[in-house]
């Protein structure tokens, strides 16, 4: 909008009215009010998730970010597109608990929450969309290790040198 002022009205947004109806239904099922702006934001999240494998939804606490993704997944399920969500707050655990670590005495690999979730989602073939939601403040300590996931490599690289690639449904 900033690059091309007054051009927005010349480009009509393609809408999926059938899916928007499912968004409203999903919102009601989740005891939310399906206001027009909320339906628009959920629809836009779907659109961007279809073309990107890594999406940041930013905003102040309580503005509806988590409810948006829950509503999207519920709407997809109502629409016949199976979706699942794995959610965790990366700041609620230590880095080792999040990604995993090599035990210093035994030299055995111990999976972390994120490495286990990635592996589980990568091995699941029954969902059209698999959302991994890192729900919490962005912090340099945990986000740095997500660089290879968010870039074109689409791979979680662990300290054990194991690489877990994102599968097509994973977002």
GROMACS .gro file of N, CA and C in nm:
model
  513
    1UNK      N    1   0.082  -0.119   0.000
    1UNK     CA    2   0.000   0.000   0.000
    1UNK      C    3   0.087   0.126   0.000
    2UNK      N    4   0.201   0.120   0.071
    2UNK     CA    5   0.290   0.236   0.076
    2UNK      C    6   0.363   0.258  -0.056
    3UNK      N    7   0.398   0.148  -0.124
    3UNK     CA    8   0.472   0.161  -0.249
    3UNK      C    9   0.386   0.213  -0.363
    4UNK      N   10   0.261   0.175  -0.362
    4UNK     CA   11   0.171   0.213  -0.470
    4UNK      C   12   0.045   0.277  -0.411
    5UNK      N   13   0.056   0.402  -0.368
    5UNK     CA   14  -0.059   0.467  -0.306
    5UNK      C   15  -0.177   0.475  -0.402
    6UNK      N   16  -0.293   0.459  -0.348
    6UNK     CA   17  -0.421   0.468  -0.421
    6UNK      C   18  -0.437   0.358  -0.525
    7UNK      N   19  -0.356   0.253  -0.519
    7UNK     CA   20  -0.370   0.143  -0.614
    7UNK      C   21  -0.450   0.027  -0.555
    8UNK      N   22  -0.466   0.026  -0.424
    8UNK     CA   23  -0.535  -0.085  -0.358
    8UNK      C   24  -0.677  -0.105  -0.412
    9UNK      N   25  -0.748   0.004  -0.438
    9UNK     CA   26  -0.886  -0.008  -0.486
    9UNK      C   27  -0.894  -0.064  -0.628
   10UNK      N   28  -0.782  -0.064  -0.702
   10UNK     CA   29  -0.781  -0.116  -0.838
   10UNK      C   30  -0.755  -0.266  -0.844
   11UNK      N   31  -0.711  -0.323  -0.733
   11UNK     CA   32  -0.682  -0.466  -0.728
   11UNK      C   33  -0.786  -0.531  -0.637
   12UNK      N   34  -0.870  -0.612  -0.696
   12UNK     CA   35  -0.975  -0.678  -0.620
   12UNK      C   36  -0.918  -0.806  -0.559
   13UNK      N   37  -0.936  -0.821  -0.430
   13UNK     CA   38  -0.887  -0.939  -0.359
   13UNK      C   39  -0.976  -1.059  -0.392
   14UNK      N   40  -0.912  -1.168  -0.433
   14UNK     CA   41  -0.986  -1.292  -0.459
   14UNK      C   42  -1.030  -1.348  -0.325
   15UNK      N   43  -1.158  -1.378  -0.311
   15UNK     CA   44  -1.210  -1.427  -0.184
   15UNK      C   45  -1.267  -1.567  -0.201
   16UNK      N   46  -1.249  -1.647  -0.097
   16UNK     CA   47  -1.310  -1.780  -0.090
   16UNK      C   48  -1.431  -1.769   0.002
   17UNK      N   49  -1.544  -1.736  -0.052
   17UNK     CA   50  -1.662  -1.711   0.030
   17UNK      C   51  -1.706  -1.836   0.105
   18UNK      N   52  -1.693  -1.953   0.043
   18UNK     CA   53  -1.728  -2.078   0.112
   18UNK      C   54  -1.640  -2.099   0.234
   19UNK      N   55  -1.511  -2.070   0.219
   19UNK     CA   56  -1.420  -2.087   0.332
   19UNK      C   57  -1.443  -1.980   0.437
   20UNK      N   58  -1.473  -1.860   0.396
   20UNK     CA   59  -1.502  -1.753   0.493
   20UNK      C   60  -1.624  -1.789   0.578
   21UNK      N   61  -1.721  -1.858   0.520
   21UNK     CA   62  -1.837  -1.905   0.597
   21UNK      C   63  -1.791  -2.007   0.702
   22UNK      N   64  -1.695  -2.092   0.666
   22UNK     CA   65  -1.641  -2.190   0.762
   22UNK      C   66  -1.561  -2.121   0.872
   23UNK      N   67  -1.495  -2.010   0.838
   23UNK     CA   68  -1.424  -1.932   0.940
   23UNK      C   69  -1.523  -1.879   1.042
   24UNK      N   70  -1.634  -1.826   0.995
   24UNK     CA   71  -1.737  -1.774   1.086
   24UNK      C   72  -1.794  -1.886   1.172
   25UNK      N   73  -1.820  -1.999   1.111
   25UNK     CA   74  -1.872  -2.115   1.186
   25UNK      C   75  -1.771  -2.162   1.291
   26UNK      N   76  -1.645  -2.169   1.251
   26UNK     CA   77  -1.539  -2.211   1.344
   26UNK      C   78  -1.528  -2.113   1.460
   27UNK      N   79  -1.533  -1.984   1.432
   27UNK     CA   80  -1.524  -1.884   1.537
   27UNK      C   81  -1.638  -1.901   1.637
   28UNK      N   82  -1.757  -1.923   1.587
   28UNK     CA   83  -1.872  -1.944   1.676
   28UNK      C   84  -1.854  -2.071   1.760
   29UNK      N   85  -1.803  -2.177   1.697
   29UNK     CA   86  -1.777  -2.302   1.771
   29UNK      C   87  -1.675  -2.281   1.882
   30UNK      N   88  -1.582  -2.188   1.861
   30UNK     CA   89  -1.478  -2.158   1.960
   30UNK      C   90  -1.521  -2.047   2.056
   31UNK      N   91  -1.650  -2.012   2.049
   31UNK     CA   92  -1.709  -1.909   2.135
   31UNK      C   93  -1.648  -1.771   2.112
   32UNK      N   94  -1.616  -1.744   1.986
   32UNK     CA   95  -1.563  -1.615   1.945
   32UNK      C   96  -1.667  -1.544   1.859
   33UNK      N   97  -1.654  -1.414   1.849
   33UNK     CA   98  -1.743  -1.337   1.762
   33UNK      C   99  -1.680  -1.326   1.624
   34UNK      N  100  -1.748  -1.378   1.522
   34UNK     CA  101  -1.689  -1.375   1.387
   34UNK      C  102  -1.707  -1.239   1.319
   35UNK      N  103  -1.642  -1.138   1.375
   35UNK     CA  104  -1.653  -1.005   1.316
   35UNK      C  105  -1.579  -1.002   1.183
   36UNK      N  106  -1.620  -0.911   1.098
   36UNK     CA  107  -1.567  -0.905   0.962
   36UNK      C  108  -1.415  -0.892   0.959
   37UNK      N  109  -1.358  -0.809   1.045
   37UNK     CA  110  -1.212  -0.790   1.045
   37UNK      C  111  -1.140  -0.917   1.091
   38UNK      N  112  -1.199  -0.990   1.186
   38UNK     CA  113  -1.139  -1.116   1.233
   38UNK      C  114  -1.142  -1.220   1.121
   39UNK      N  115  -1.254  -1.231   1.053
   39UNK     CA  116  -1.265  -1.326   0.941
   39UNK      C  117  -1.164  -1.289   0.832
   40UNK      N  118  -1.147  -1.160   0.807
   40UNK     CA  119  -1.050  -1.115   0.708
   40UNK      C  120  -0.909  -1.155   0.749
   41UNK      N  121  -0.872  -1.133   0.875
   41UNK     CA  122  -0.737  -1.165   0.921
   41UNK      C  123  -0.710  -1.315   0.917
   42UNK      N  124  -0.809  -1.397   0.953
   42UNK     CA  125  -0.792  -1.543   0.945
   42UNK      C  126  -0.776  -1.585   0.800
   43UNK      N  127  -0.856  -1.525   0.712
   43UNK     CA  128  -0.847  -1.555   0.569
   43UNK      C  129  -0.711  -1.514   0.513
   44UNK      N  130  -0.659  -1.399   0.555
   44UNK     CA  131  -0.527  -1.355   0.511
   44UNK      C  132  -0.417  -1.446   0.564
   45UNK      N  133  -0.434  -1.495   0.686
   45UNK     CA  134  -0.336  -1.590   0.741
   45UNK      C  135  -0.334  -1.717   0.657
   46UNK      N  136  -0.450  -1.764   0.617
   46UNK     CA  137  -0.458  -1.882   0.529
   46UNK      C  138  -0.386  -1.856   0.397
   47UNK      N  139  -0.410  -1.738   0.340
   47UNK     CA  140  -0.349  -1.704   0.212
   47UNK      C  141  -0.197  -1.701   0.221
   48UNK      N  142  -0.145  -1.639   0.326
   48UNK     CA  143   0.001  -1.630   0.339
   48UNK      C  144   0.062  -1.766   0.374
   49UNK      N  145  -0.008  -1.847   0.453
   49UNK     CA  146   0.043  -1.980   0.488
   49UNK      C  147   0.045  -2.072   0.366
   50UNK      N  148  -0.037  -2.043   0.267
   50UNK     CA  149  -0.036  -2.124   0.145
   50UNK      C  150   0.087  -2.098   0.058
   51UNK      N  151   0.148  -1.981   0.074
   51UNK     CA  152   0.264  -1.949  -0.009
   51UNK      C  153   0.395  -1.941   0.068
   52UNK      N  154   0.388  -1.938   0.202
   52UNK     CA  155   0.507  -1.931   0.286
   52UNK      C  156   0.506  -2.046   0.386
   53UNK      N  157   0.624  -2.095   0.424
   53UNK     CA  158   0.630  -2.203   0.521
   53UNK      C  159   0.657  -2.151   0.662
   54UNK      N  160   0.693  -2.023   0.671
   54UNK     CA  161   0.720  -1.965   0.801
   54UNK      C  162   0.654  -1.828   0.806
   55UNK      N  163   0.566  -1.811   0.903
   55UNK     CA  164   0.490  -1.686   0.916
   55UNK      C  165   0.498  -1.639   1.060
   56UNK      N  166   0.524  -1.511   1.078
   56UNK     CA  167   0.520  -1.451   1.210
   56UNK      C  168   0.391  -1.372   1.222
   57UNK      N  169   0.316  -1.397   1.328
   57UNK     CA  170   0.198  -1.318   1.359
   57UNK      C  171   0.234  -1.240   1.485
   58UNK      N  172   0.249  -1.110   1.470
   58UNK     CA  173   0.296  -1.026   1.579
   58UNK      C  174   0.185  -0.935   1.627
   59UNK      N  175   0.188  -0.903   1.755
   59UNK     CA  176   0.092  -0.810   1.813
   59UNK      C  177   0.099  -0.817   1.963
   60UNK      N  178   0.031  -0.723   2.028
   60UNK     CA  179   0.034  -0.722   2.175
   60UNK      C  180  -0.042  -0.842   2.233
   61UNK      N  181  -0.012  -0.871   2.357
   61UNK     CA  182  -0.080  -0.982   2.426
   61UNK      C  183  -0.231  -0.957   2.426
   62UNK      N  184  -0.305  -1.063   2.400
   62UNK     CA  185  -0.451  -1.054   2.406
   62UNK      C  186  -0.518  -0.998   2.281
   63UNK      N  187  -0.444  -0.978   2.172
   63UNK     CA  188  -0.506  -0.920   2.052
   63UNK      C  189  -0.568  -1.025   1.960
   64UNK      N  190  -0.551  -1.155   1.991
   64UNK     CA  191  -0.619  -1.258   1.912
   64UNK      C  192  -0.530  -1.341   1.823
   65UNK      N  193  -0.399  -1.332   1.839
   65UNK     CA  194  -0.308  -1.407   1.752
   65UNK      C  195  -0.331  -1.558   1.763
   66UNK      N  196  -0.336  -1.609   1.885
   66UNK     CA  197  -0.354  -1.753   1.906
   66UNK      C  198  -0.493  -1.797   1.860
   67UNK      N  199  -0.592  -1.714   1.885
   67UNK     CA  200  -0.729  -1.749   1.844
   67UNK      C  201  -0.742  -1.752   1.692
   68UNK      N  202  -0.664  -1.668   1.625
   68UNK     CA  203  -0.666  -1.668   1.479
   68UNK      C  204  -0.622  -1.803   1.423
   69UNK      N  205  -0.510  -1.856   1.474
   69UNK     CA  206  -0.459  -1.984   1.423
   69UNK      C  207  -0.552  -2.098   1.461
   70UNK      N  208  -0.608  -2.094   1.582
   70UNK     CA  209  -0.703  -2.197   1.623
   70UNK      C  210  -0.826  -2.195   1.534
   71UNK      N  211  -0.873  -2.074   1.503
   71UNK     CA  212  -0.990  -2.060   1.417
   71UNK      C  213  -0.960  -2.109   1.275
   72UNK      N  214  -0.841  -2.077   1.226
   72UNK     CA  215  -0.802  -2.123   1.092
   72UNK      C  216  -0.802  -2.275   1.085
   73UNK      N  217  -0.739  -2.341   1.182
   73UNK     CA  218  -0.733  -2.487   1.182
   73UNK      C  219  -0.873  -2.548   1.193
   74UNK      N  220  -0.956  -2.490   1.279
   74UNK     CA  221  -1.094  -2.540   1.296
   74UNK      C  222  -1.172  -2.523   1.166
   75UNK      N  223  -1.156  -2.407   1.101
   75UNK     CA  224  -1.225  -2.382   0.974
   75UNK      C  225  -1.179  -2.479   0.867
   76UNK      N  226  -1.049  -2.508   0.863
   76UNK     CA  227  -0.998  -2.604   0.765
   76UNK      C  228  -1.059  -2.741   0.790
   77UNK      N  229  -1.068  -2.781   0.916
   77UNK     CA  230  -1.129  -2.911   0.947
   77UNK      C  231  -1.275  -2.914   0.906
   78UNK      N  232  -1.349  -2.806   0.930
   78UNK     CA  233  -1.489  -2.798   0.889
   78UNK      C  234  -1.502  -2.799   0.736
   79UNK      N  235  -1.401  -2.747   0.668
   79UNK     CA  236  -1.400  -2.738   0.522
   79UNK      C  237  -1.355  -2.868   0.457
   80UNK      N  238  -1.312  -2.964   0.540
   80UNK     CA  239  -1.267  -3.093   0.486
   80UNK      C  240  -1.118  -3.102   0.463
   81UNK      N  241  -1.044  -3.000   0.505
   81UNK     CA  242  -0.898  -3.001   0.494
   81UNK      C  243  -0.844  -3.028   0.634
   82UNK      N  244  -0.798  -3.147   0.660
   82UNK     CA  245  -0.752  -3.182   0.795
   82UNK      C  246  -0.634  -3.095   0.836
   83UNK      N  247  -0.644  -3.039   0.957
   83UNK     CA  248  -0.539  -2.952   1.010
   83UNK      C  249  -0.516  -2.985   1.157
   84UNK      N  250  -0.393  -2.965   1.200
   84UNK     CA  251  -0.359  -2.986   1.340
   84UNK      C  252  -0.265  -2.874   1.386
   85UNK      N  253  -0.263  -2.850   1.517
   85UNK     CA  254  -0.177  -2.747   1.575
   85UNK      C  255  -0.096  -2.808   1.687
   86UNK      N  256   0.033  -2.781   1.686
   86UNK     CA  257   0.120  -2.811   1.800
   86UNK      C  258   0.169  -2.677   1.851
   87UNK      N  259   0.144  -2.648   1.978
   87UNK     CA  260   0.174  -2.516   2.031
   87UNK      C  261   0.258  -2.527   2.157
   88UNK      N  262   0.356  -2.437   2.169
   88UNK     CA  263   0.433  -2.430   2.292
   88UNK      C  264   0.495  -2.291   2.304
   89UNK      N  265   0.524  -2.254   2.427
   89UNK     CA  266   0.591  -2.128   2.454
   89UNK      C  267   0.741  -2.158   2.467
   90UNK      N  268   0.822  -2.115   2.372
   90UNK     CA  269   0.965  -2.151   2.374
   90UNK      C  270   1.041  -2.092   2.492
   91UNK      N  271   0.987  -1.988   2.555
   91UNK     CA  272   1.057  -1.928   2.669
   91UNK      C  273   1.020  -1.995   2.801
   92UNK      N  274   0.931  -2.092   2.796
   92UNK     CA  275   0.889  -2.159   2.920
   92UNK      C  276   0.983  -2.272   2.959
   93UNK      N  277   1.077  -2.304   2.871
   93UNK     CA  278   1.173  -2.413   2.896
   93UNK      C  279   1.314  -2.365   2.862
   94UNK      N  280   1.412  -2.440   2.907
   94UNK     CA  281   1.551  -2.405   2.873
   94UNK      C  282   1.579  -2.440   2.727
   95UNK      N  283   1.688  -2.389   2.676
   95UNK     CA  284   1.728  -2.418   2.537
   95UNK      C  285   1.745  -2.569   2.516
   96UNK      N  286   1.808  -2.638   2.613
   96UNK     CA  287   1.826  -2.783   2.602
   96UNK      C  288   1.692  -2.855   2.602
   97UNK      N  289   1.599  -2.811   2.686
   97UNK     CA  290   1.466  -2.873   2.690
   97UNK      C  291   1.388  -2.844   2.562
   98UNK      N  292   1.417  -2.733   2.498
   98UNK     CA  293   1.348  -2.696   2.376
   98UNK      C  294   1.400  -2.773   2.255
   99UNK      N  295   1.531  -2.772   2.234
   99UNK     CA  296   1.590  -2.833   2.114
   99UNK      C  297   1.648  -2.972   2.135
  100UNK      N  298   1.685  -3.004   2.257
  100UNK     CA  299   1.752  -3.130   2.285
  100UNK      C  300   1.899  -3.106   2.311
  101UNK      N  301   1.967  -3.209   2.358
  101UNK     CA  302   2.108  -3.194   2.390
  101UNK      C  303   2.176  -3.331   2.393
  102UNK      N  304   2.308  -3.328   2.388
  102UNK     CA  305   2.388  -3.449   2.402
  102UNK      C  306   2.427  -3.458   2.549
  103UNK      N  307   2.387  -3.566   2.614
  103UNK     CA  308   2.417  -3.584   2.756
  103UNK      C  309   2.568  -3.587   2.775
  104UNK      N  310   2.623  -3.504   2.866
  104UNK     CA  311   2.769  -3.495   2.878
  104UNK      C  312   2.838  -3.624   2.923
  105UNK      N  313   2.772  -3.703   3.006
  105UNK     CA  314   2.837  -3.825   3.057
  105UNK      C  315   2.823  -3.942   2.960
  106UNK      N  316   2.702  -3.961   2.905
  106UNK     CA  317   2.678  -4.079   2.821
  106UNK      C  318   2.696  -4.052   2.673
  107UNK      N  319   2.701  -3.923   2.633
  107UNK     CA  320   2.711  -3.881   2.493
  107UNK      C  321   2.590  -3.927   2.411
  108UNK      N  322   2.479  -3.956   2.479
  108UNK     CA  323   2.355  -3.993   2.409
  108UNK      C  324   2.271  -3.868   2.385
  109UNK      N  325   2.201  -3.870   2.273
  109UNK     CA  326   2.114  -3.759   2.237
  109UNK      C  327   1.984  -3.768   2.315
  110UNK      N  328   1.941  -3.656   2.370
  110UNK     CA  329   1.813  -3.645   2.441
  110UNK      C  330   1.730  -3.542   2.366
  111UNK      N  331   1.617  -3.586   2.309
  111UNK     CA  332   1.530  -3.496   2.235
  111UNK      C  333   1.473  -3.387   2.322
  112UNK      N  334   1.454  -3.272   2.264
  112UNK     CA  335   1.384  -3.162   2.329
  112UNK      C  336   1.240  -3.159   2.279
  113UNK      N  337   1.160  -3.069   2.334
  113UNK     CA  338   1.020  -3.058   2.294
  113UNK      C  339   1.007  -3.028   2.145
  114UNK      N  340   1.082  -2.930   2.098
  114UNK     CA  341   1.070  -2.888   1.959
  114UNK      C  342   1.118  -2.995   1.862
  115UNK      N  343   1.229  -3.060   1.894
  115UNK     CA  344   1.278  -3.165   1.804
  115UNK      C  345   1.180  -3.282   1.798
  116UNK      N  346   1.116  -3.314   1.910
  116UNK     CA  347   1.017  -3.423   1.911
  116UNK      C  348   0.891  -3.383   1.834
  117UNK      N  349   0.846  -3.260   1.852
  117UNK     CA  350   0.728  -3.213   1.777
  117UNK      C  351   0.758  -3.211   1.628
  118UNK      N  352   0.875  -3.162   1.589
  118UNK     CA  353   0.913  -3.160   1.447
  118UNK      C  354   0.913  -3.301   1.390
  119UNK      N  355   0.973  -3.393   1.462
  119UNK     CA  356   0.981  -3.530   1.414
  119UNK      C  357   0.841  -3.590   1.401
  120UNK      N  358   0.755  -3.567   1.501
  120UNK     CA  359   0.618  -3.620   1.496
  120UNK      C  360   0.541  -3.562   1.378
  121UNK      N  361   0.550  -3.430   1.358
  121UNK     CA  362   0.480  -3.368   1.246
  121UNK      C  363   0.535  -3.415   1.112
  122UNK      N  364   0.667  -3.432   1.103
  122UNK     CA  365   0.729  -3.477   0.978
  122UNK      C  366   0.687  -3.620   0.943
  123UNK      N  367   0.658  -3.701   1.045
  123UNK     CA  368   0.621  -3.841   1.021
  123UNK      C  369   0.470  -3.861   1.005
  124UNK      N  370   0.393  -3.756   1.020
  124UNK     CA  371   0.247  -3.766   1.006
  124UNK      C  372   0.209  -3.736   0.862
  125UNK      N  373   0.125  -3.820   0.805
  125UNK     CA  374   0.085  -3.800   0.666
  125UNK      C  375  -0.065  -3.780   0.649
  126UNK      N  376  -0.137  -3.764   0.758
  126UNK     CA  377  -0.284  -3.758   0.749
  126UNK      C  378  -0.340  -3.616   0.747
  127UNK      N  379  -0.256  -3.515   0.757
  127UNK     CA  380  -0.306  -3.378   0.763
  127UNK      C  381  -0.263  -3.298   0.642
  128UNK      N  382  -0.354  -3.210   0.595
  128UNK     CA  383  -0.320  -3.119   0.486
  128UNK      C  384  -0.237  -3.003   0.538
  129UNK      N  385  -0.265  -2.962   0.663
  129UNK     CA  386  -0.191  -2.851   0.725
  129UNK      C  387  -0.151  -2.890   0.866
  130UNK      N  388  -0.023  -2.868   0.898
  130UNK     CA  389   0.029  -2.892   1.032
  130UNK      C  390   0.095  -2.763   1.078
  131UNK      N  391   0.039  -2.702   1.181
  131UNK     CA  392   0.090  -2.575   1.230
  131UNK      C  393   0.168  -2.595   1.358
  132UNK      N  394   0.288  -2.543   1.360
  132UNK     CA  395   0.369  -2.539   1.481
  132UNK      C  396   0.367  -2.395   1.528
  133UNK      N  397   0.306  -2.370   1.643
  133UNK     CA  398   0.290  -2.236   1.695
  133UNK      C  399   0.386  -2.218   1.812
  134UNK      N  400   0.480  -2.127   1.796
  134UNK     CA  401   0.571  -2.091   1.905
  134UNK      C  402   0.511  -1.965   1.966
  135UNK      N  403   0.430  -1.987   2.067
  135UNK     CA  404   0.345  -1.883   2.124
  135UNK      C  405   0.414  -1.817   2.242
  136UNK      N  406   0.469  -1.701   2.219
  136UNK     CA  407   0.539  -1.629   2.324
  136UNK      C  408   0.628  -1.522   2.265
  137UNK      N  409   0.700  -1.455   2.350
  137UNK     CA  410   0.789  -1.348   2.306
  137UNK      C  411   0.900  -1.403   2.217
  138UNK      N  412   0.935  -1.327   2.114
  138UNK     CA  413   1.048  -1.363   2.029
  138UNK      C  414   1.175  -1.328   2.105
  139UNK      N  415   1.266  -1.422   2.109
  139UNK     CA  416   1.389  -1.405   2.186
  139UNK      C  417   1.505  -1.455   2.101
  140UNK      N  418   1.615  -1.382   2.102
  140UNK     CA  419   1.732  -1.418   2.021
  140UNK      C  420   1.785  -1.557   2.055
  141UNK      N  421   1.769  -1.600   2.180
  141UNK     CA  422   1.823  -1.729   2.221
  141UNK      C  423   1.757  -1.846   2.148
  142UNK      N  424   1.626  -1.846   2.133
  142UNK     CA  425   1.561  -1.959   2.066
  142UNK      C  426   1.539  -1.935   1.917
  143UNK      N  427   1.523  -1.810   1.876
  143UNK     CA  428   1.493  -1.783   1.735
  143UNK      C  429   1.615  -1.809   1.646
  144UNK      N  430   1.734  -1.792   1.700
  144UNK     CA  431   1.856  -1.814   1.621
  144UNK      C  432   1.863  -1.955   1.565
  145UNK      N  433   1.823  -2.053   1.644
  145UNK     CA  434   1.828  -2.192   1.599
  145UNK      C  435   1.718  -2.225   1.499
  146UNK      N  436   1.625  -2.133   1.479
  146UNK     CA  437   1.516  -2.155   1.383
  146UNK      C  438   1.550  -2.099   1.245
  147UNK      N  439   1.668  -2.038   1.229
  147UNK     CA  440   1.704  -1.977   1.101
  147UNK      C  441   1.695  -2.074   0.984
  148UNK      N  442   1.747  -2.195   1.001
  148UNK     CA  443   1.746  -2.290   0.889
  148UNK      C  444   1.606  -2.343   0.861
  149UNK      N  445   1.516  -2.329   0.957
  149UNK     CA  446   1.376  -2.368   0.934
  149UNK      C  447   1.308  -2.260   0.852
  150UNK      N  448   1.336  -2.134   0.885
  150UNK     CA  449   1.268  -2.023   0.820
  150UNK      C  450   1.326  -1.988   0.684
  151UNK      N  451   1.452  -2.024   0.657
  151UNK     CA  452   1.509  -1.992   0.526
  151UNK      C  453   1.475  -2.101   0.425
  152UNK      N  454   1.539  -2.095   0.309
  152UNK     CA  455   1.507  -2.190   0.201
  152UNK      C  456   1.545  -2.334   0.232
  153UNK      N  457   1.625  -2.356   0.336
  153UNK     CA  458   1.661  -2.493   0.373
  153UNK      C  459   1.542  -2.571   0.428
  154UNK      N  460   1.452  -2.503   0.496
  154UNK     CA  461   1.332  -2.565   0.555
  154UNK      C  462   1.367  -2.689   0.636
  155UNK      N  463   1.470  -2.676   0.719
  155UNK     CA  464   1.521  -2.790   0.795
  155UNK      C  465   1.558  -2.746   0.935
  156UNK      N  466   1.517  -2.825   1.035
  156UNK     CA  467   1.562  -2.802   1.172
  156UNK      C  468   1.691  -2.879   1.190
  157UNK      N  469   1.800  -2.808   1.221
  157UNK     CA  470   1.930  -2.871   1.242
  157UNK      C  471   1.957  -2.874   1.392
  158UNK      N  472   1.978  -2.994   1.444
  158UNK     CA  473   1.997  -3.013   1.588
  158UNK      C  474   2.145  -3.022   1.622
  159UNK      N  475   2.175  -3.010   1.752
  159UNK     CA  476   2.314  -3.019   1.799
  159UNK      C  477   2.374  -3.156   1.772
  160UNK      N  478   2.290  -3.257   1.753
  160UNK     CA  479   2.337  -3.392   1.724
  160UNK      C  480   2.374  -3.408   1.576
  161UNK      N  481   2.360  -3.299   1.500
  161UNK     CA  482   2.379  -3.296   1.354
  161UNK      C  483   2.266  -3.362   1.278
  162UNK      N  484   2.162  -3.403   1.348
  162UNK     CA  485   2.043  -3.454   1.280
  162UNK      C  486   1.971  -3.337   1.215
  163UNK      N  487   1.920  -3.362   1.097
  163UNK     CA  488   1.845  -3.260   1.023
  163UNK      C  489   1.704  -3.313   0.999
  164UNK      N  490   1.605  -3.237   1.046
  164UNK     CA  491   1.466  -3.277   1.028
  164UNK      C  492   1.403  -3.178   0.930
  165UNK      N  493   1.377  -3.222   0.806
  165UNK     CA  494   1.319  -3.130   0.707
  165UNK      C  495   1.170  -3.109   0.730
  166UNK      N  496   1.125  -2.989   0.696
  166UNK     CA  497   0.982  -2.962   0.697
  166UNK      C  498   0.918  -3.040   0.584
  167UNK      N  499   0.804  -3.097   0.609
  167UNK     CA  500   0.729  -3.163   0.503
  167UNK      C  501   0.631  -3.061   0.445
  168UNK      N  502   0.570  -3.091   0.334
  168UNK     CA  503   0.481  -2.997   0.267
  168UNK      C  504   0.369  -2.942   0.356
  169UNK      N  505   0.306  -3.024   0.442
  169UNK     CA  506   0.197  -2.969   0.525
  169UNK      C  507   0.244  -2.882   0.642
  170UNK      N  508   0.371  -2.889   0.677
  170UNK     CA  509   0.419  -2.819   0.797
  170UNK      C  510   0.433  -2.670   0.774
  171UNK      N  511   0.383  -2.592   0.870
  171UNK     CA  512   0.392  -2.446   0.867
  171UNK      C  513   0.432  -2.397   1.004
   0.00000   0.00000   0.00000
